[in-house]
Coordinates of C-alpha atoms in Angstrom, one line a residue:
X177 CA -5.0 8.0 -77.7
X178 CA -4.1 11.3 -76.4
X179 CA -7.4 12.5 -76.1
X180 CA -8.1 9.2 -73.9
X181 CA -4.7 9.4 -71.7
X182 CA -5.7 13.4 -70.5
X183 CA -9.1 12.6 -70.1
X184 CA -8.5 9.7 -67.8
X185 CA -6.6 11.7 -66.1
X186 CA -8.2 13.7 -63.4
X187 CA -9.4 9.5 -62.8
X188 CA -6.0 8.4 -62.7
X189 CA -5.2 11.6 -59.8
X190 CA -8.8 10.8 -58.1
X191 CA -7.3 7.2 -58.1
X192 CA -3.7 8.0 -56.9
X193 CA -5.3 10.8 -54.1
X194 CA -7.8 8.1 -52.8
X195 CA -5.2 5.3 -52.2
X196 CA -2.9 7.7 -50.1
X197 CA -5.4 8.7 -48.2
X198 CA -6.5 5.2 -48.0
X199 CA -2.8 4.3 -46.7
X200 CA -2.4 7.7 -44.6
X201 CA -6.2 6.9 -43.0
X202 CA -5.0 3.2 -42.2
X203 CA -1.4 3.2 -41.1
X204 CA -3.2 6.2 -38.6
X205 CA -6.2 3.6 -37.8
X206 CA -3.2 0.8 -37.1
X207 CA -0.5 3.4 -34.8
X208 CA -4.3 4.1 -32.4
X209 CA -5.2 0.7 -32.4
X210 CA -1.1 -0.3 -31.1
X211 CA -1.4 2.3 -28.8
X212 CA -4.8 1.1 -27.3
X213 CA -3.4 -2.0 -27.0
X214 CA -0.5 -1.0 -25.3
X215 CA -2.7 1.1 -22.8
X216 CA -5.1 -2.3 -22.1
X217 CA -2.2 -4.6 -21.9
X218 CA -0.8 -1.9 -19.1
X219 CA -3.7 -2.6 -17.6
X220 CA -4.3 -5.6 -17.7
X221 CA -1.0 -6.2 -15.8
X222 CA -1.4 -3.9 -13.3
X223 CA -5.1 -5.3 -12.5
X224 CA -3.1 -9.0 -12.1
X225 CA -0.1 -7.8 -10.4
X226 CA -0.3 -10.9 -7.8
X227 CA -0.7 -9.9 -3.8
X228 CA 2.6 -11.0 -1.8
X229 CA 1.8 -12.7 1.4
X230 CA 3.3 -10.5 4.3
X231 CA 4.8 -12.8 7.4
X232 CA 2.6 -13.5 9.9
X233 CA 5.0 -13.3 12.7
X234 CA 7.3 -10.7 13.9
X235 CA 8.8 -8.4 15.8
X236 CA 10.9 -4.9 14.8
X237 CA 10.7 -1.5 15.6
X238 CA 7.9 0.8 14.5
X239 CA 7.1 4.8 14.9
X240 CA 3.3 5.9 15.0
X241 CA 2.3 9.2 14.4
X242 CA -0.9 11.2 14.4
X243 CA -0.5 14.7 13.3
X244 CA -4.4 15.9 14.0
X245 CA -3.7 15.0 17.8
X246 CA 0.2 16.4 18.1
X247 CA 1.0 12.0 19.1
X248 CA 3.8 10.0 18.5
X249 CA 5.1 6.9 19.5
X250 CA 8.0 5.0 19.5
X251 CA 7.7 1.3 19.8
X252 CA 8.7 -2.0 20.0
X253 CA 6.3 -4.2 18.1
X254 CA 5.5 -8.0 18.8
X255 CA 2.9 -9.0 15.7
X256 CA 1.1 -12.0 15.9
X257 CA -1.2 -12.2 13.4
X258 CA -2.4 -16.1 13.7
X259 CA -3.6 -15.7 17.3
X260 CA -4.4 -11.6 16.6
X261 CA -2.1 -10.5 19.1
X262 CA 0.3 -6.9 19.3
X263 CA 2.1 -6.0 21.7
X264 CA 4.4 -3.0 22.0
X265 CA 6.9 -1.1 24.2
X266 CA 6.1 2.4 24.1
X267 CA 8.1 5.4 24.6
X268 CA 5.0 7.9 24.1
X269 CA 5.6 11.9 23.4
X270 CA 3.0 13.6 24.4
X271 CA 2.4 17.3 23.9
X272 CA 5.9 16.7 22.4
X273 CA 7.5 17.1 25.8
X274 CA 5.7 14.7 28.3
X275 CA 7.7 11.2 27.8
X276 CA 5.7 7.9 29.2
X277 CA 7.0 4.4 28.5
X278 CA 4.1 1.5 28.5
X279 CA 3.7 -2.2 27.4
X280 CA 1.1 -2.6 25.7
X281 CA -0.8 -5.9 24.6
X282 CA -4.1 -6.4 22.7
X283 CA -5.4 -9.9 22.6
X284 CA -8.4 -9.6 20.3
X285 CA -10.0 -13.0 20.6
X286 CA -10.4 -12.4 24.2
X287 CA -11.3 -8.7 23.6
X288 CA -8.5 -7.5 26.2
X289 CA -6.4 -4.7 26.1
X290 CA -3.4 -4.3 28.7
X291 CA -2.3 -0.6 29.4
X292 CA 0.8 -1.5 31.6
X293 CA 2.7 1.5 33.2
X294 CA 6.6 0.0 33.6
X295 CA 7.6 3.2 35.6
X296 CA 4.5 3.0 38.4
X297 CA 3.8 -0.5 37.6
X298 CA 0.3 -0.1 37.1
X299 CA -2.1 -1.7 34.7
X300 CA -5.3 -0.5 33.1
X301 CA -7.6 -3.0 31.9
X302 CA -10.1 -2.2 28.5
X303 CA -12.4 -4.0 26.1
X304 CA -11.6 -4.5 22.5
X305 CA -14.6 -2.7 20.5
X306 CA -13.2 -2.6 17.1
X307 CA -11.9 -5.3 14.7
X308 CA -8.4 -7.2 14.3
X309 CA -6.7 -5.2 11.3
X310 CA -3.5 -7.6 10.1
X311 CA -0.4 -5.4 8.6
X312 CA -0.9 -7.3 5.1
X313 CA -2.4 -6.1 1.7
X314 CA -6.1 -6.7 1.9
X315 CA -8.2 -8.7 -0.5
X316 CA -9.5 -6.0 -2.5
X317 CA -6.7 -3.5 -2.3
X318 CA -5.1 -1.9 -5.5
X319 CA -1.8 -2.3 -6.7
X320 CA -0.1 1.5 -7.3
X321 CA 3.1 0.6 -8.1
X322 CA 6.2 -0.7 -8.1
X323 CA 9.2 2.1 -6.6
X324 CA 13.0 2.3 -5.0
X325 CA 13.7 3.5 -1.3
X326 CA 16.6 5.1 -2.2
X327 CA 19.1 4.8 -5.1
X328 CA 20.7 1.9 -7.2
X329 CA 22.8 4.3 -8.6
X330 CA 25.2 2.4 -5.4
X331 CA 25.2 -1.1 -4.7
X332 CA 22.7 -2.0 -1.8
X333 CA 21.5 1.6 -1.6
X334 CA 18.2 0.7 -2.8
X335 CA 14.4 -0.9 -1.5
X336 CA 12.8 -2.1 -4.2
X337 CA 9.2 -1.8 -2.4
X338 CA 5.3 -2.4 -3.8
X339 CA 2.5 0.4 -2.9
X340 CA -1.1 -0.7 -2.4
X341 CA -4.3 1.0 -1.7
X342 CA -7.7 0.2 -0.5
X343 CA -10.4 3.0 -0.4
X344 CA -13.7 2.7 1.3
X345 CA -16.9 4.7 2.4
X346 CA -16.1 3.7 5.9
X347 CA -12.2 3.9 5.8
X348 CA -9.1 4.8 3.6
X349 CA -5.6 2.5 3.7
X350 CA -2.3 2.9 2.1
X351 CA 0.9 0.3 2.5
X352 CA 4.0 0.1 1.1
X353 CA 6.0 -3.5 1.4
X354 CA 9.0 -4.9 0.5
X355 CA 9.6 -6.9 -2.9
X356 CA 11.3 -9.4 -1.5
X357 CA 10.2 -10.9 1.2
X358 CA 6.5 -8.7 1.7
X359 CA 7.8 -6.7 5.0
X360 CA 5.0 -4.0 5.7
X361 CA 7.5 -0.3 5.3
X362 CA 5.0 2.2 5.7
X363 CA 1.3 2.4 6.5
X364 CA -1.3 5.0 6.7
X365 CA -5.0 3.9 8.2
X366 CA -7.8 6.0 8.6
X367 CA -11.0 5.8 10.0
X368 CA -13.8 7.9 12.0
X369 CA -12.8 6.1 15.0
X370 CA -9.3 6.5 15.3
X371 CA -8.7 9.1 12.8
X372 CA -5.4 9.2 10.6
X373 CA -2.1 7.4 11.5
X374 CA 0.9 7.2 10.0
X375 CA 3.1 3.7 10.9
X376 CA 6.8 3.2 9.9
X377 CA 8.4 -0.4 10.1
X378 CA 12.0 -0.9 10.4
X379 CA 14.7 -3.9 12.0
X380 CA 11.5 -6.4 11.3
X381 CA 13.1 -9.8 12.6
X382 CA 10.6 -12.7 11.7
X383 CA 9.6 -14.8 15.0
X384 CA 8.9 -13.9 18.5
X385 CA 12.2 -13.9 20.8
X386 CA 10.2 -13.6 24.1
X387 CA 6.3 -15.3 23.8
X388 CA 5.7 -13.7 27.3
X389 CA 5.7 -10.1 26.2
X390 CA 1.9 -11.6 25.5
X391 CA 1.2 -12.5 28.9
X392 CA 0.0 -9.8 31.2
X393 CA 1.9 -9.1 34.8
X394 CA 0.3 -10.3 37.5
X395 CA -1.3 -7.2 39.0
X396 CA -3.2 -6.5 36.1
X397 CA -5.5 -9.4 37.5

């Protein structure tokens, strides 16, 4: 009996060894496969993260700037995106010292742009080469995230905002919109023909007040 028990043994510690490491091997094998799983359900999500549908039409404030070309410009913005219609009031640093104020209007199914100067009342009449570009998250575009403007360490401090991305051969965009409600915060376009620009949004009020900030003056005919 003896002789059998420490014979059988170095079985018996073959045995014990090989079911540890048979419980070490799959509770490793079970912790890799949670944490692919976690990592594919992450996304997954962000993949389906749903598009929110920006307003259509609006009017606010907005501040374009192009570092390469030492521009900015500080508007009022009319957006109509149903009839693809912008129109601003410009006041226009140039050089950072010249100041200009303008009204501007693109109408892109007629392929018109108005360059109105209020101060000499003149008006400057161009064709619209390029394509209407809406301030909304494109089709294909990526979703980056979800982040706060701000804190919520205070009530009402905080924006809670979505950032999206679409990257092309032919041109690079970036937005950032509201949560709630979709209103384009920041955008950054760029492509060969206009180069980079920077666009901040702010006092967006959905609607047009005035429909005739559309309409051309008289002696731009």
């Amino acid at each position: 009996f003896f002789f059998f028990f420490f014979s059988s043994y170095p079985f018996l510690f073959i045995y014990q060894r090989s079911n540890f490491t048979n419980f070490f091997f799959f509770n490793n094998m079970k912790l890799s496969i949670a944490v692919i799983l976690v990592v594919a359900f992450a996304a997954i999500a962000v993949s389906a993260q749903q598009k929110c549908e920006s307003p259509t039409v609006w009017e606010g404030r907005q501040l374009v700037n192009d570092p390469t070309k030492n521009f900015a410009r500080s508007s009022a913005v009319f957006y109509d995106a149903p009839n693809e219609r912008i129109a601003t009031i410009d006041e226009i640093f140039a050089d950072g010292q010249n100041r200009t104020f303008y009204h501007t209007i693109l109408n892109h199914p007629a392929k018109k742009m108005y360059l109105i100067d209020i101060t000499k009342k003149t008006c400057e009449t161009r064709t619209i080469d390029f394509p209407w570009r809406q301030y909304g998250i494109p089709a294909n575009a990526t979703f980056f995230g979800d982040f706060e403007i701000g804190s919520d360490a205070v009530p009402g401090a905080g924006v809670q905002i979505q950032r999206w991305g679409e990257h092309r051969d032919d041109r690079f965009w970036e937005g950032t919109f509201t949560s709630i409600g979709c209103l384009p915060v920041h955008d950054i376009f760029f492509d060969k023909r206009v180069g980079v620009v920077h666009t901040d949004f702010f006092d967006l009020v959905l609607g047009i007040s005035d429909p005739n900030v559309f309409v051309p003056p008289p002696f731009c005919n």
